[in-house]
Amino acid sequence: MASAYEGDSQDLRIVLLGVCGAGKSSVGNAILGQDVFEESRTRESEIQRGRVEDRNISIIDTPGFFNTHLTDEELQEQMMKSLSLAHPGPHVFLLVINLETFKEDERNVVEQIQEYFGEEAFKYTLVLITGREQMSNREWMVLKHNGKFHDLVSYFRGQYHEINSKNETNQSHIKKLLQKIDEFIRQHDGQHYNNNTDSVSVTESRKEKKQQEENKSKVKEQEIERQERITWDTLETISAMEERTTQALFEPQNECLIPYVRQTKKTTYVHKEIIQQRKNARMLPFSVEENNTTQPGEKF
């Protein structure tokens, strides 16, 4: 099969993307025709090579987006590693969408791709839909015209290809997929995604996002401190009023009210102690009314 990238060592470089559980590793194994990727939760970007349809193919598997086993920094590191493994750049990002597990929140992968690779990566992304055989034609047509699904694919210029799930995939399906990829690459004149194409904008995007998070954290912390001051000042005012009231109640004619005042002072003291403890632990402020430590019928 003639490749669409004759001047590029005829080495097709594919980076697999998708959410956790989408089946990226299975797709990689199906393309290479052998089980080279472990089909479990991928934690590191990994490259495997093979020769398929008379061309060399390098496939880079990546950890899934929204991976709960990796921090944001670790996931970012692995995405950057995938580009290093695909040097000088992938010809195509295959965004694997499994119809059996597709969720509307997978639209957020668009933000993930933009964050890690920049908007330029959209042009080099081909959506690979798996599990089509599990749907009737009517169900598939309904999904294709679903607003959420349509919006997701439209980010990538409507470029997608269907393939059966792991147990239903055969060599003819892989051949058609590679033909689709060749056609896709020809649309870009055989060019590949350049690691440096969006390096500046991606870096700036990350810096901007980090700054926004820091600003949000700072605003939240300031609000916490403000609420603590308000609550503390309120309790100080109540305490001062109670002290004045207590002095007045020690007049002979008001002695019967002394037990009630003592109970009120004790409650205020406990509230102040709790606030101080929460302040020391930098916990969220709370309402005195909502967090009364005295349960019905309970006595201090």
mmCIF file of C-alpha atoms in Angstrom:
data_model
loop_
_atom_site.group_PDB
_atom_site.id
_atom_site.type_symbol
_atom_site.label_atom_id
_atom_site.label_comp_id
_atom_site.label_asym_id
_atom_site.label_seq_id
_atom_site.Cartn_x
_atom_site.Cartn_y
_atom_site.Cartn_z
ATOM 1 C CA MET A 1 0.000 0.000 0.000
ATOM 2 C CA ALA A 2 1.475 3.399 -0.954
ATOM 3 C CA SER A 3 1.828 5.672 2.014
ATOM 4 C CA ALA A 4 0.881 9.329 2.183
ATOM 5 C CA TYR A 5 4.189 10.293 3.776
ATOM 6 C CA GLU A 6 6.863 9.091 1.359
ATOM 7 C CA GLY A 7 9.374 11.702 2.482
ATOM 8 C CA ASP A 8 8.991 10.940 6.162
ATOM 9 C CA SER A 9 10.835 7.620 6.483
ATOM 10 C CA GLN A 10 7.538 5.836 5.695
ATOM 11 C CA ASP A 11 7.161 5.433 9.452
ATOM 12 C CA LEU A 12 3.578 6.065 10.472
ATOM 13 C CA ARG A 13 3.438 7.547 13.978
ATOM 14 C CA ILE A 14 0.150 7.278 15.868
ATOM 15 C CA VAL A 15 -0.618 8.616 19.353
ATOM 16 C CA LEU A 16 -3.642 7.048 21.051
ATOM 17 C CA LEU A 17 -5.802 9.331 23.193
ATOM 18 C CA GLY A 18 -9.010 8.825 25.162
ATOM 19 C CA VAL A 19 -10.555 8.565 28.593
ATOM 20 C CA CYS A 20 -9.798 5.711 30.969
ATOM 21 C CA GLY A 21 -11.390 2.475 29.804
ATOM 22 C CA ALA A 22 -11.940 3.610 26.212
ATOM 23 C CA GLY A 23 -9.876 0.700 24.895
ATOM 24 C CA LYS A 24 -6.820 2.531 23.555
ATOM 25 C CA SER A 25 -4.476 -0.369 24.290
ATOM 26 C CA SER A 26 -6.836 -2.799 22.534
ATOM 27 C CA VAL A 27 -6.851 -0.582 19.460
ATOM 28 C CA GLY A 28 -3.054 -0.457 19.475
ATOM 29 C CA ASN A 29 -2.848 -4.242 19.691
ATOM 30 C CA ALA A 30 -5.400 -4.644 16.900
ATOM 31 C CA ILE A 31 -3.460 -2.357 14.551
ATOM 32 C CA LEU A 32 -0.128 -4.080 15.205
ATOM 33 C CA GLY A 33 -1.738 -7.525 15.099
ATOM 34 C CA GLN A 34 -0.207 -8.655 18.372
ATOM 35 C CA ASP A 35 -0.685 -8.157 22.099
ATOM 36 C CA VAL A 36 2.108 -5.722 22.859
ATOM 37 C CA PHE A 37 0.204 -3.296 25.079
ATOM 38 C CA GLU A 38 -1.161 -4.442 28.425
ATOM 39 C CA GLU A 39 -4.916 -3.952 28.363
ATOM 40 C CA SER A 40 -5.163 -2.581 31.860
ATOM 41 C CA ARG A 41 -5.131 0.945 33.193
ATOM 42 C CA THR A 42 -2.187 2.627 31.475
ATOM 43 C CA ARG A 43 -0.109 4.845 33.749
ATOM 44 C CA GLU A 44 2.779 5.684 31.450
ATOM 45 C CA SER A 45 3.103 6.584 27.800
ATOM 46 C CA GLU A 46 4.586 3.641 25.918
ATOM 47 C CA ILE A 47 5.673 3.023 22.337
ATOM 48 C CA GLN A 48 5.419 -0.218 20.378
ATOM 49 C CA ARG A 49 6.446 -0.778 16.779
ATOM 50 C CA GLY A 50 5.495 -3.203 14.055
ATOM 51 C CA ARG A 51 5.224 -3.668 10.314
ATOM 52 C CA VAL A 52 1.697 -3.688 8.944
ATOM 53 C CA GLU A 53 0.537 -3.493 5.319
ATOM 54 C CA ASP A 54 4.126 -3.025 4.117
ATOM 55 C CA ARG A 55 4.858 -0.016 6.294
ATOM 56 C CA ASN A 56 6.513 0.614 9.639
ATOM 57 C CA ILE A 57 4.100 1.756 12.303
ATOM 58 C CA SER A 58 4.908 3.266 15.684
ATOM 59 C CA ILE A 59 2.025 3.439 18.139
ATOM 60 C CA ILE A 60 2.212 5.426 21.353
ATOM 61 C CA ASP A 61 -0.292 4.510 24.054
ATOM 62 C CA THR A 62 -1.045 7.119 26.719
ATOM 63 C CA PRO A 63 -2.738 7.209 30.141
ATOM 64 C CA GLY A 64 -6.438 7.977 29.946
ATOM 65 C CA PHE A 65 -7.728 11.478 30.505
ATOM 66 C CA PHE A 66 -9.272 12.025 33.967
ATOM 67 C CA ASN A 67 -6.997 9.293 35.338
ATOM 68 C CA THR A 68 -7.638 9.134 39.089
ATOM 69 C CA HIS A 69 -4.343 7.300 39.648
ATOM 70 C CA LEU A 70 -2.259 10.210 38.351
ATOM 71 C CA THR A 71 -1.989 13.807 39.486
ATOM 72 C CA ASP A 72 -2.495 16.568 36.934
ATOM 73 C CA GLU A 73 1.264 17.121 36.876
ATOM 74 C CA GLU A 74 1.974 13.421 36.319
ATOM 75 C CA LEU A 75 -0.589 13.204 33.504
ATOM 76 C CA GLN A 76 0.888 16.281 31.869
ATOM 77 C CA GLU A 77 4.348 14.729 32.098
ATOM 78 C CA GLN A 78 3.127 11.555 30.385
ATOM 79 C CA MET A 79 1.442 13.517 27.599
ATOM 80 C CA MET A 80 4.699 15.366 26.943
ATOM 81 C CA LYS A 81 6.494 12.015 26.988
ATOM 82 C CA SER A 82 4.157 10.735 24.264
ATOM 83 C CA LEU A 83 5.341 13.536 21.991
ATOM 84 C CA SER A 84 8.959 12.667 22.700
ATOM 85 C CA LEU A 85 8.264 9.050 21.795
ATOM 86 C CA ALA A 86 6.582 10.196 18.572
ATOM 87 C CA HIS A 87 9.465 12.509 17.596
ATOM 88 C CA PRO A 88 9.514 14.533 15.400
ATOM 89 C CA GLY A 89 5.731 14.446 15.802
ATOM 90 C CA PRO A 90 2.719 12.164 15.310
ATOM 91 C CA HIS A 91 1.003 11.983 11.941
ATOM 92 C CA VAL A 92 -2.293 11.450 13.701
ATOM 93 C CA PHE A 93 -3.820 11.509 17.150
ATOM 94 C CA LEU A 94 -6.415 8.726 17.333
ATOM 95 C CA LEU A 95 -9.065 9.764 19.844
ATOM 96 C CA VAL A 96 -10.688 6.469 20.849
ATOM 97 C CA ILE A 97 -14.389 6.692 21.730
ATOM 98 C CA ASN A 98 -16.046 3.483 22.910
ATOM 99 C CA LEU A 99 -19.773 3.626 22.168
ATOM 100 C CA GLU A 100 -20.498 1.126 24.930
ATOM 101 C CA THR A 101 -19.056 3.444 27.558
ATOM 102 C CA PHE A 102 -19.524 6.832 25.872
ATOM 103 C CA LYS A 103 -20.595 9.535 28.275
ATOM 104 C CA GLU A 104 -21.484 13.117 27.630
ATOM 105 C CA ASP A 105 -18.667 14.299 29.882
ATOM 106 C CA GLU A 106 -16.230 12.898 27.310
ATOM 107 C CA ARG A 107 -16.729 16.211 25.564
ATOM 108 C CA ASN A 108 -14.247 17.495 28.130
ATOM 109 C CA VAL A 109 -11.481 15.617 26.312
ATOM 110 C CA VAL A 110 -11.465 18.562 23.929
ATOM 111 C CA GLU A 111 -10.230 20.773 26.753
ATOM 112 C CA GLN A 112 -7.665 18.143 27.726
ATOM 113 C CA ILE A 113 -6.275 17.892 24.204
ATOM 114 C CA GLN A 114 -6.102 21.655 23.905
ATOM 115 C CA GLU A 115 -4.370 21.968 27.269
ATOM 116 C CA TYR A 116 -1.694 19.353 26.574
ATOM 117 C CA PHE A 117 -1.161 19.739 22.830
ATOM 118 C CA GLY A 118 -2.701 23.058 21.804
ATOM 119 C CA GLU A 119 -5.451 23.808 19.295
ATOM 120 C CA GLU A 120 -3.180 22.782 16.419
ATOM 121 C CA ALA A 121 -3.651 19.178 17.572
ATOM 122 C CA PHE A 122 -7.351 19.353 16.626
ATOM 123 C CA LYS A 123 -6.333 19.397 12.964
ATOM 124 C CA TYR A 124 -4.356 16.180 13.399
ATOM 125 C CA THR A 125 -6.973 14.320 15.451
ATOM 126 C CA LEU A 126 -9.091 11.536 13.986
ATOM 127 C CA VAL A 127 -11.937 10.251 16.167
ATOM 128 C CA LEU A 128 -11.940 6.446 16.210
ATOM 129 C CA ILE A 129 -15.315 5.031 17.217
ATOM 130 C CA THR A 130 -15.328 1.465 18.540
ATOM 131 C CA GLY A 131 -18.244 -0.821 19.339
ATOM 132 C CA ARG A 132 -20.360 0.237 16.372
ATOM 133 C CA GLU A 133 -21.455 -3.386 15.824
ATOM 134 C CA GLN A 134 -23.242 -3.294 19.182
ATOM 135 C CA MET A 135 -25.751 -0.771 17.823
ATOM 136 C CA SER A 136 -28.552 -1.086 15.337
ATOM 137 C CA ASN A 137 -28.525 1.282 12.370
ATOM 138 C CA ARG A 138 -31.348 3.249 13.955
ATOM 139 C CA GLU A 139 -29.497 3.598 17.270
ATOM 140 C CA TRP A 140 -26.374 4.699 15.441
ATOM 141 C CA MET A 141 -28.256 7.344 13.463
ATOM 142 C CA VAL A 142 -29.809 8.686 16.668
ATOM 143 C CA LEU A 143 -26.394 8.922 18.322
ATOM 144 C CA LYS A 144 -24.793 10.556 15.273
ATOM 145 C CA HIS A 145 -27.355 13.329 15.429
ATOM 146 C CA ASN A 146 -27.139 13.644 19.199
ATOM 147 C CA GLY A 147 -26.091 17.211 19.933
ATOM 148 C CA LYS A 148 -23.406 16.257 22.442
ATOM 149 C CA PHE A 149 -21.813 13.628 20.226
ATOM 150 C CA HIS A 150 -22.031 15.848 17.167
ATOM 151 C CA ASP A 151 -20.394 18.726 19.034
ATOM 152 C CA LEU A 152 -17.520 16.486 20.112
ATOM 153 C CA VAL A 153 -16.765 15.292 16.579
ATOM 154 C CA SER A 154 -17.177 18.776 15.104
ATOM 155 C CA TYR A 155 -14.177 20.010 17.086
ATOM 156 C CA PHE A 156 -12.108 17.714 14.882
ATOM 157 C CA ARG A 157 -13.679 18.874 11.616
ATOM 158 C CA GLY A 158 -16.083 15.953 11.590
ATOM 159 C CA GLN A 159 -13.245 13.502 10.979
ATOM 160 C CA TYR A 160 -14.082 10.068 12.357
ATOM 161 C CA HIS A 161 -13.839 6.400 11.503
ATOM 162 C CA GLU A 162 -15.773 3.404 12.801
ATOM 163 C CA ILE A 163 -14.225 0.130 13.846
ATOM 164 C CA ASN A 164 -15.619 -2.917 15.603
ATOM 165 C CA SER A 165 -14.712 -3.674 19.189
ATOM 166 C CA LYS A 166 -11.805 -5.960 20.105
ATOM 167 C CA ASN A 167 -13.476 -9.335 19.636
ATOM 168 C CA GLU A 168 -15.064 -8.311 16.326
ATOM 169 C CA THR A 169 -12.025 -6.706 14.685
ATOM 170 C CA ASN A 170 -10.284 -8.458 11.799
ATOM 171 C CA GLN A 171 -7.511 -7.564 9.382
ATOM 172 C CA SER A 172 -9.903 -6.060 6.850
ATOM 173 C CA HIS A 173 -11.051 -3.551 9.473
ATOM 174 C CA ILE A 174 -7.451 -2.575 10.202
ATOM 175 C CA LYS A 175 -6.736 -2.205 6.481
ATOM 176 C CA LYS A 176 -9.687 0.176 6.118
ATOM 177 C CA LEU A 177 -8.519 2.129 9.159
ATOM 178 C CA LEU A 178 -5.029 2.545 7.711
ATOM 179 C CA GLN A 179 -6.532 3.647 4.406
ATOM 180 C CA LYS A 180 -8.560 6.243 6.297
ATOM 181 C CA ILE A 181 -5.417 7.428 8.088
ATOM 182 C CA ASP A 182 -3.558 7.681 4.763
ATOM 183 C CA GLU A 183 -6.401 9.759 3.355
ATOM 184 C CA PHE A 184 -6.372 11.872 6.506
ATOM 185 C CA ILE A 185 -2.616 12.506 6.204
ATOM 186 C CA ARG A 186 -2.895 13.407 2.517
ATOM 187 C CA GLN A 187 -5.294 16.177 3.518
ATOM 188 C CA HIS A 188 -2.348 17.658 5.422
ATOM 189 C CA ASP A 189 0.061 17.212 2.512
ATOM 190 C CA GLY A 190 1.845 14.445 4.382
ATOM 191 C CA GLN A 191 2.788 16.768 7.225
ATOM 192 C CA HIS A 192 2.804 15.713 10.855
ATOM 193 C CA TYR A 193 1.981 17.539 14.065
ATOM 194 C CA ASN A 194 5.022 19.567 15.051
ATOM 195 C CA ASN A 195 6.023 19.303 18.692
ATOM 196 C CA ASN A 196 6.980 22.968 18.562
ATOM 197 C CA THR A 197 3.977 24.155 16.579
ATOM 198 C CA ASP A 198 2.017 25.110 19.643
ATOM 199 C CA SER A 199 4.746 24.869 22.267
ATOM 200 C CA VAL A 200 4.545 28.551 23.144
ATOM 201 C CA SER A 201 0.745 28.706 23.230
ATOM 202 C CA VAL A 202 0.503 25.440 25.168
ATOM 203 C CA THR A 203 3.017 26.694 27.728
ATOM 204 C CA GLU A 204 1.188 29.992 28.014
ATOM 205 C CA SER A 205 -2.115 28.145 28.354
ATOM 206 C CA ARG A 206 -0.748 26.076 31.219
ATOM 207 C CA LYS A 207 0.722 29.159 32.899
ATOM 208 C CA GLU A 208 -2.586 30.973 32.537
ATOM 209 C CA LYS A 209 -4.528 28.017 33.948
ATOM 210 C CA LYS A 210 -2.115 27.712 36.867
ATOM 211 C CA GLN A 211 -2.402 31.445 37.561
ATOM 212 C CA GLN A 212 -6.197 31.219 37.463
ATOM 213 C CA GLU A 213 -6.143 28.332 39.937
ATOM 214 C CA GLU A 214 -3.802 30.254 42.230
ATOM 215 C CA ASN A 215 -6.041 33.326 42.036
ATOM 216 C CA LYS A 216 -9.138 31.250 42.816
ATOM 217 C CA SER A 217 -7.349 29.670 45.759
ATOM 218 C CA LYS A 218 -6.272 33.078 47.024
ATOM 219 C CA VAL A 219 -9.788 34.504 46.729
ATOM 220 C CA LYS A 220 -11.206 31.466 48.526
ATOM 221 C CA GLU A 221 -8.662 31.818 51.318
ATOM 222 C CA GLN A 222 -9.443 35.516 51.686
ATOM 223 C CA GLU A 223 -13.163 34.732 51.884
ATOM 224 C CA ILE A 224 -12.490 32.115 54.567
ATOM 225 C CA GLU A 225 -10.504 34.625 56.599
ATOM 226 C CA ARG A 226 -13.225 37.249 56.154
ATOM 227 C CA GLN A 227 -15.930 34.867 57.353
ATOM 228 C CA GLU A 228 -13.780 33.863 60.316
ATOM 229 C CA ARG A 229 -13.275 37.501 61.287
ATOM 230 C CA ILE A 230 -16.992 38.213 61.031
ATOM 231 C CA THR A 231 -17.896 35.170 63.117
ATOM 232 C CA TRP A 232 -15.180 35.883 65.672
ATOM 233 C CA ASP A 233 -16.162 39.555 65.984
ATOM 234 C CA THR A 234 -19.795 38.538 66.405
ATOM 235 C CA LEU A 235 -18.937 36.155 69.223
ATOM 236 C CA GLU A 236 -16.732 38.788 70.851
ATOM 237 C CA THR A 237 -19.649 41.202 70.768
ATOM 238 C CA ILE A 238 -21.991 38.574 72.221
ATOM 239 C CA SER A 239 -19.443 37.762 74.918
ATOM 240 C CA ALA A 240 -19.127 41.431 75.899
ATOM 241 C CA MET A 241 -22.895 41.809 76.043
ATOM 242 C CA GLU A 242 -23.184 38.685 78.181
ATOM 243 C CA GLU A 243 -20.585 40.042 80.569
ATOM 244 C CA ARG A 244 -22.503 43.275 81.020
ATOM 245 C CA THR A 245 -25.750 41.353 81.386
ATOM 246 C CA THR A 246 -24.219 39.082 84.020
ATOM 247 C CA GLN A 247 -23.084 42.040 86.084
ATOM 248 C CA ALA A 248 -26.587 43.493 85.964
ATOM 249 C CA LEU A 249 -28.191 40.180 86.862
ATOM 250 C CA PHE A 250 -26.301 39.885 90.095
ATOM 251 C CA GLU A 251 -28.638 42.514 91.410
ATOM 252 C CA PRO A 252 -30.924 40.767 93.982
ATOM 253 C CA GLN A 253 -34.071 41.201 91.913
ATOM 254 C CA ASN A 254 -32.528 39.330 88.918
ATOM 255 C CA GLU A 255 -30.901 36.347 90.644
ATOM 256 C CA CYS A 256 -33.397 33.850 89.186
ATOM 257 C CA LEU A 257 -31.972 34.445 85.663
ATOM 258 C CA ILE A 258 -28.357 33.669 86.575
ATOM 259 C CA PRO A 259 -28.452 29.897 85.588
ATOM 260 C CA TYR A 260 -29.703 30.774 82.100
ATOM 261 C CA VAL A 261 -26.958 33.342 81.545
ATOM 262 C CA ARG A 262 -24.284 30.915 82.713
ATOM 263 C CA GLN A 263 -25.533 28.354 80.181
ATOM 264 C CA THR A 264 -25.501 30.950 77.379
ATOM 265 C CA LYS A 265 -21.950 32.020 78.245
ATOM 266 C CA LYS A 266 -20.818 28.422 78.250
ATOM 267 C CA THR A 267 -22.318 27.854 74.784
ATOM 268 C CA THR A 268 -20.621 30.963 73.414
ATOM 269 C CA TYR A 269 -17.300 29.861 74.899
ATOM 270 C CA VAL A 270 -17.582 26.453 73.214
ATOM 271 C CA HIS A 271 -18.412 28.084 69.866
ATOM 272 C CA LYS A 272 -15.343 30.301 70.161
ATOM 273 C CA GLU A 273 -13.162 27.313 70.948
ATOM 274 C CA ILE A 274 -14.454 25.441 67.896
ATOM 275 C CA ILE A 275 -13.860 28.433 65.638
ATOM 276 C CA GLN A 276 -10.318 28.798 66.935
ATOM 277 C CA GLN A 277 -9.628 25.112 66.286
ATOM 278 C CA ARG A 278 -11.037 25.349 62.760
ATOM 279 C CA LYS A 279 -9.045 28.509 62.152
ATOM 280 C CA ASN A 280 -5.852 26.785 63.225
ATOM 281 C CA ALA A 281 -6.647 23.854 60.952
ATOM 282 C CA ARG A 282 -7.570 26.258 58.108
ATOM 283 C CA MET A 283 -10.983 24.672 57.728
ATOM 284 C CA LEU A 284 -14.001 26.305 56.144
ATOM 285 C CA PRO A 285 -15.906 28.750 58.326
ATOM 286 C CA PHE A 286 -19.274 27.698 59.631
ATOM 287 C CA SER A 287 -22.437 29.227 60.890
ATOM 288 C CA VAL A 288 -22.943 29.245 64.632
ATOM 289 C CA GLU A 289 -26.607 28.391 64.154
ATOM 290 C CA GLU A 290 -25.856 25.483 61.799
ATOM 291 C CA ASN A 291 -23.113 23.961 63.944
ATOM 292 C CA ASN A 292 -24.532 24.193 67.446
ATOM 293 C CA THR A 293 -22.655 21.492 69.347
ATOM 294 C CA THR A 294 -25.488 21.018 71.811
ATOM 295 C CA GLN A 295 -27.832 18.221 70.789
ATOM 296 C CA PRO A 296 -31.505 18.270 71.836
ATOM 297 C CA GLY A 297 -31.740 17.253 75.461
ATOM 298 C CA GLU A 298 -27.952 17.348 75.946
ATOM 299 C CA LYS A 299 -26.433 19.385 78.756
ATOM 300 C CA PHE A 300 -23.004 20.845 79.142
#
